[in-house]
């Protein structure tokens, strides 16, 4: 893997989006056809109900699709659940795992996140593994300790030819309009890079570290050039093609 990985701009639609909203995928595909973003890999993760439809629209385009969760098992007696191989079959290239909303709403532990990330790798998919501190942890000076603990528990080993992505998403910045100051993002991403290199050696230099939390067209130009910020994970501003493209075209 290259030592300066390509910027990844990834959208997380969360529990939003109906069939009619596939028009947003069509708009992003058309825009990237007309005005390519060659320095940027572009990904949208819709709800699973429209993943296959979205993936069809994205075929042979510069827009890729991903899922927002997976079961740890490949298949079996798990009513209502969906495994990574099934998500791959629906067109996904990436899966977000360990988002703070899943950690909070479904009590997902680091161990569960680690198992989900491994099931993504086994299915040939790239896990985007989310970590990040709460506001109370940040104000108590525990942000780095908490994130390092999450990394230790949530990040699996991966083989040559496989890829993982880390997303640093301070919980208090998600959906709030609040963003850490540049120094705090710089320090956290440097610490995550150091952790990756300690754990994986040279390969740790090529793992992409995304920033997520109220990233918008208006602040992307300030956040994305920070050292060790290799892209963004974007919630609210990924729902409308103009906003999402506004971030893509700052790269
Ligand atoms: C997210 O949910 O991953 C996220 C970063 O959301 P937002 O951009 O809306 O803060």
Coordinates of C-alpha atoms and ligand atoms in Angstrom, one line a residue:
X1 CA 0.0 0.0 0.0
X2 CA 1.3 3.5 -0.8
X3 CA 2.6 5.7 2.0
X4 CA 0.4 8.6 1.1
X5 CA -3.0 6.9 0.7
X6 CA -5.6 8.4 -1.6
X7 CA -8.1 10.6 0.2
X8 CA -11.4 8.8 0.9
X9 CA -14.6 10.9 1.2
X10 CA -17.3 8.6 2.6
X11 CA -20.9 9.4 3.3
X12 CA -23.0 7.7 6.0
X13 CA -26.7 8.1 5.3
X14 CA -27.7 6.4 8.6
X15 CA -31.4 5.6 8.8
X16 CA -32.3 8.0 6.0
X17 CA -33.2 7.4 2.4
X18 CA -36.1 5.9 0.3
X19 CA -36.1 4.7 -3.2
X20 CA -36.8 8.2 -4.5
X21 CA -33.5 9.3 -2.9
X22 CA -31.5 7.2 -5.3
X23 CA -31.7 10.4 -7.4
X24 CA -28.9 11.7 -5.1
X25 CA -26.7 8.8 -6.2
X26 CA -27.5 9.6 -9.9
X27 CA -26.6 13.2 -9.3
X28 CA -23.2 12.3 -7.7
X29 CA -22.4 9.8 -10.5
X30 CA -23.3 12.4 -13.2
X31 CA -21.2 15.1 -11.5
X32 CA -18.2 12.9 -11.1
X33 CA -18.5 11.9 -14.8
X34 CA -18.6 15.5 -15.9
X35 CA -16.0 16.8 -13.4
X36 CA -13.8 14.0 -12.1
X37 CA -12.2 14.2 -8.7
X38 CA -9.1 12.2 -9.4
X39 CA -7.4 12.7 -6.1
X40 CA -10.3 11.3 -4.2
X41 CA -12.1 8.0 -3.7
X42 CA -15.8 8.6 -3.2
X43 CA -18.2 6.4 -1.2
X44 CA -21.8 6.6 -0.1
X45 CA -23.3 4.2 2.5
X46 CA -27.1 4.2 2.1
X47 CA -29.5 2.1 4.3
X48 CA -29.4 -1.5 3.3
X49 CA -32.9 -1.3 1.8
X50 CA -31.6 0.7 -1.2
X51 CA -28.0 -0.6 -1.3
X52 CA -28.5 -2.9 -4.3
X53 CA -30.3 -0.2 -6.2
X54 CA -27.6 2.4 -5.4
X55 CA -24.9 -0.1 -6.4
X56 CA -26.5 -0.6 -9.7
X57 CA -26.5 3.1 -10.4
X58 CA -22.8 3.3 -9.4
X59 CA -21.7 0.5 -11.7
X60 CA -18.7 1.6 -13.8
X61 CA -18.7 5.0 -12.1
X62 CA -16.4 6.8 -9.7
X63 CA -18.9 6.5 -6.9
X64 CA -18.7 3.3 -4.7
X65 CA -21.2 2.0 -2.2
X66 CA -20.9 0.6 1.3
X67 CA -23.1 -0.6 4.2
X68 CA -23.4 0.7 7.7
X69 CA -23.3 -2.5 9.7
X70 CA -22.9 -6.3 9.4
X71 CA -23.6 -9.4 11.5
X72 CA -20.4 -11.2 12.6
X73 CA -21.5 -14.5 11.0
X74 CA -21.5 -15.1 7.3
X75 CA -25.0 -16.7 7.2
X76 CA -27.2 -18.8 9.4
X77 CA -30.1 -18.6 11.9
X78 CA -30.0 -14.9 12.7
X79 CA -33.4 -13.6 11.9
X80 CA -33.4 -10.0 10.6
X81 CA -29.6 -9.8 10.4
X82 CA -27.4 -9.4 7.3
X83 CA -23.9 -10.7 6.8
X84 CA -20.9 -9.2 5.0
X85 CA -21.0 -11.7 2.1
X86 CA -24.6 -10.7 1.5
X87 CA -23.7 -7.0 1.6
X88 CA -20.9 -7.7 -0.9
X89 CA -23.5 -9.5 -3.1
X90 CA -25.6 -6.3 -2.9
X91 CA -22.7 -4.3 -4.2
X92 CA -20.9 -3.0 -1.1
X93 CA -17.2 -2.4 -1.2
X94 CA -16.9 -1.0 2.4
X95 CA -18.8 -1.5 5.7
X96 CA -18.8 1.0 8.5
X97 CA -18.4 -0.9 11.9
X98 CA -18.4 0.4 15.4
X99 CA -20.1 3.7 14.7
X100 CA -20.8 5.4 18.1
X101 CA -24.6 5.2 17.4
X102 CA -24.3 1.4 17.1
X103 CA -22.0 1.3 20.2
X104 CA -24.7 3.3 22.1
X105 CA -27.9 1.9 20.7
X106 CA -26.9 -1.7 20.4
X107 CA -24.3 -2.0 23.2
X108 CA -21.6 -3.0 20.6
X109 CA -18.4 -3.6 22.5
X110 CA -14.9 -3.4 21.1
X111 CA -14.9 -7.2 20.9
X112 CA -18.0 -7.2 18.7
X113 CA -16.6 -4.4 16.5
X114 CA -13.4 -6.4 16.1
X115 CA -15.4 -9.5 15.1
X116 CA -17.5 -7.5 12.6
X117 CA -14.3 -6.0 11.1
X118 CA -12.9 -9.5 10.7
X119 CA -16.1 -10.7 9.0
X120 CA -15.8 -7.8 6.5
X121 CA -12.2 -8.7 5.7
X122 CA -13.2 -12.4 5.3
X123 CA -15.8 -11.3 2.8
X124 CA -13.4 -9.2 0.8
X125 CA -14.7 -5.9 2.1
X126 CA -13.0 -3.0 3.7
X127 CA -14.1 -2.2 7.2
X128 CA -14.3 1.5 8.3
X129 CA -13.7 1.1 12.0
X130 CA -15.0 4.0 14.1
X131 CA -13.5 5.3 17.3
X132 CA -14.0 8.5 19.3
X133 CA -14.4 9.9 22.8
X134 CA -17.5 11.4 24.4
X135 CA -17.6 15.1 25.5
X136 CA -17.1 14.1 29.2
X137 CA -14.0 12.0 28.2
X138 CA -12.6 14.9 26.2
X139 CA -13.1 17.5 29.0
X140 CA -11.6 15.1 31.5
X141 CA -8.4 14.8 29.4
X142 CA -9.1 11.2 28.6
X143 CA -9.7 11.4 24.8
X144 CA -6.3 9.8 23.8
X145 CA -6.6 7.1 26.4
X146 CA -10.1 6.2 25.4
X147 CA -9.4 6.1 21.6
X148 CA -6.2 4.0 22.2
X149 CA -8.3 1.6 24.3
X150 CA -10.9 1.4 21.5
X151 CA -8.2 0.8 18.9
X152 CA -6.6 -2.0 20.9
X153 CA -10.0 -3.8 21.2
X154 CA -11.6 -3.0 17.9
X155 CA -8.9 -3.3 15.2
X156 CA -8.2 -6.8 13.9
X157 CA -5.0 -8.0 12.2
X158 CA -5.2 -7.9 8.4
X159 CA -3.2 -9.6 5.7
X160 CA -1.2 -8.3 2.9
X161 CA -3.6 -7.3 0.1
X162 CA -6.4 -6.6 2.7
X163 CA -7.3 -3.1 3.8
X164 CA -8.8 -1.4 6.9
X165 CA -9.8 2.2 7.4
X166 CA -10.0 4.0 10.8
X167 CA -12.6 6.8 11.3
X168 CA -11.9 9.1 14.3
X169 CA -15.3 10.5 15.2
X170 CA -15.6 12.4 18.5
X171 CA -19.1 11.5 19.7
X172 CA -19.8 15.1 20.8
X173 CA -19.1 16.4 17.2
X174 CA -21.5 14.0 15.5
X175 CA -24.6 15.8 14.2
X176 CA -24.0 18.8 16.6
X177 CA -22.3 21.3 14.4
X178 CA -19.4 21.2 16.9
X179 CA -15.9 20.4 15.6
X180 CA -12.7 19.9 17.6
X181 CA -10.1 22.6 17.1
X182 CA -7.3 22.0 14.5
X183 CA -4.7 21.2 17.2
X184 CA -6.9 18.5 18.8
X185 CA -7.6 16.9 15.4
X186 CA -3.8 17.1 14.5
X187 CA -2.8 15.5 17.9
X188 CA -5.5 12.7 17.7
X189 CA -4.7 11.7 14.1
X190 CA -0.9 11.7 14.9
X191 CA -1.6 9.5 17.9
X192 CA -3.7 7.1 15.8
X193 CA -1.0 7.0 13.2
X194 CA 1.6 6.2 15.8
X195 CA -0.6 3.4 17.2
X196 CA -1.0 2.0 13.6
X197 CA 2.7 2.0 13.0
X198 CA 3.5 0.4 16.3
X199 CA 1.0 -2.3 15.7
X200 CA 1.4 -2.9 11.9
X201 CA 4.9 -1.5 11.1
X202 CA 5.3 0.0 7.6
X203 CA 1.7 -1.1 6.6
X204 CA 0.4 1.2 9.4
X205 CA 1.6 4.2 7.4
X206 CA -0.8 3.3 4.5
X207 CA -3.9 2.9 6.6
X208 CA -6.3 5.8 6.0
X209 CA -7.5 7.7 9.0
X210 CA -10.8 9.6 8.4
X211 CA -12.1 12.5 10.4
X212 CA -15.9 12.5 11.1
X213 CA -18.1 14.9 13.0
X214 CA -20.0 17.9 11.5
X215 CA -17.7 17.9 8.4
X216 CA -19.3 20.3 5.9
X217 CA -18.4 22.1 2.7
X218 CA -17.7 25.2 4.9
X219 CA -15.1 23.5 7.1
X220 CA -13.7 20.8 4.8
X221 CA -10.9 23.0 3.4
X222 CA -9.6 23.6 6.9
X223 CA -9.9 20.0 8.2
X224 CA -9.0 17.8 5.2
X225 CA -5.4 19.1 4.8
X226 CA -4.4 18.4 8.4
X227 CA -1.6 15.9 8.5
X228 CA -2.8 12.3 8.9
X229 CA -6.3 13.2 7.9
X230 CA -6.8 11.0 4.9
X231 CA -10.4 11.9 4.2
X232 CA -13.8 12.2 6.0
X233 CA -16.8 10.3 7.2
X234 CA -19.8 12.5 6.7
X235 CA -23.3 12.1 8.0
X236 CA -25.8 15.0 7.5
X237 CA -23.8 16.7 4.7
X238 CA -23.8 13.5 2.6
X239 CA -27.6 13.4 2.2
X240 CA -27.7 16.1 -0.5
X241 CA -25.5 15.7 -3.5
X242 CA -24.6 19.4 -3.7
X243 CA -23.3 19.4 -0.1
X244 CA -21.5 16.1 -0.5
X245 CA -19.9 17.1 -3.7
X246 CA -18.9 20.4 -2.1
X247 CA -16.7 18.4 0.2
X248 CA -15.4 16.1 -2.5
X249 CA -14.3 19.0 -4.7
X250 CA -12.3 20.6 -1.8
X251 CA -9.8 17.6 -2.1
Ligands
LIG1 C1 -21.5 10.3 11.3 O1 -22.6 10.0 11.6 O2 -20.6 9.5 11.0 C2 -21.2 11.8 11.2 C3 -20.0 12.2 11.1 O3 -22.3 12.6 11.2 P1 -22.3 14.2 11.0 O4 -21.5 14.5 9.8 O5 -23.8 14.5 10.7 O6 -21.8 14.8 12.2

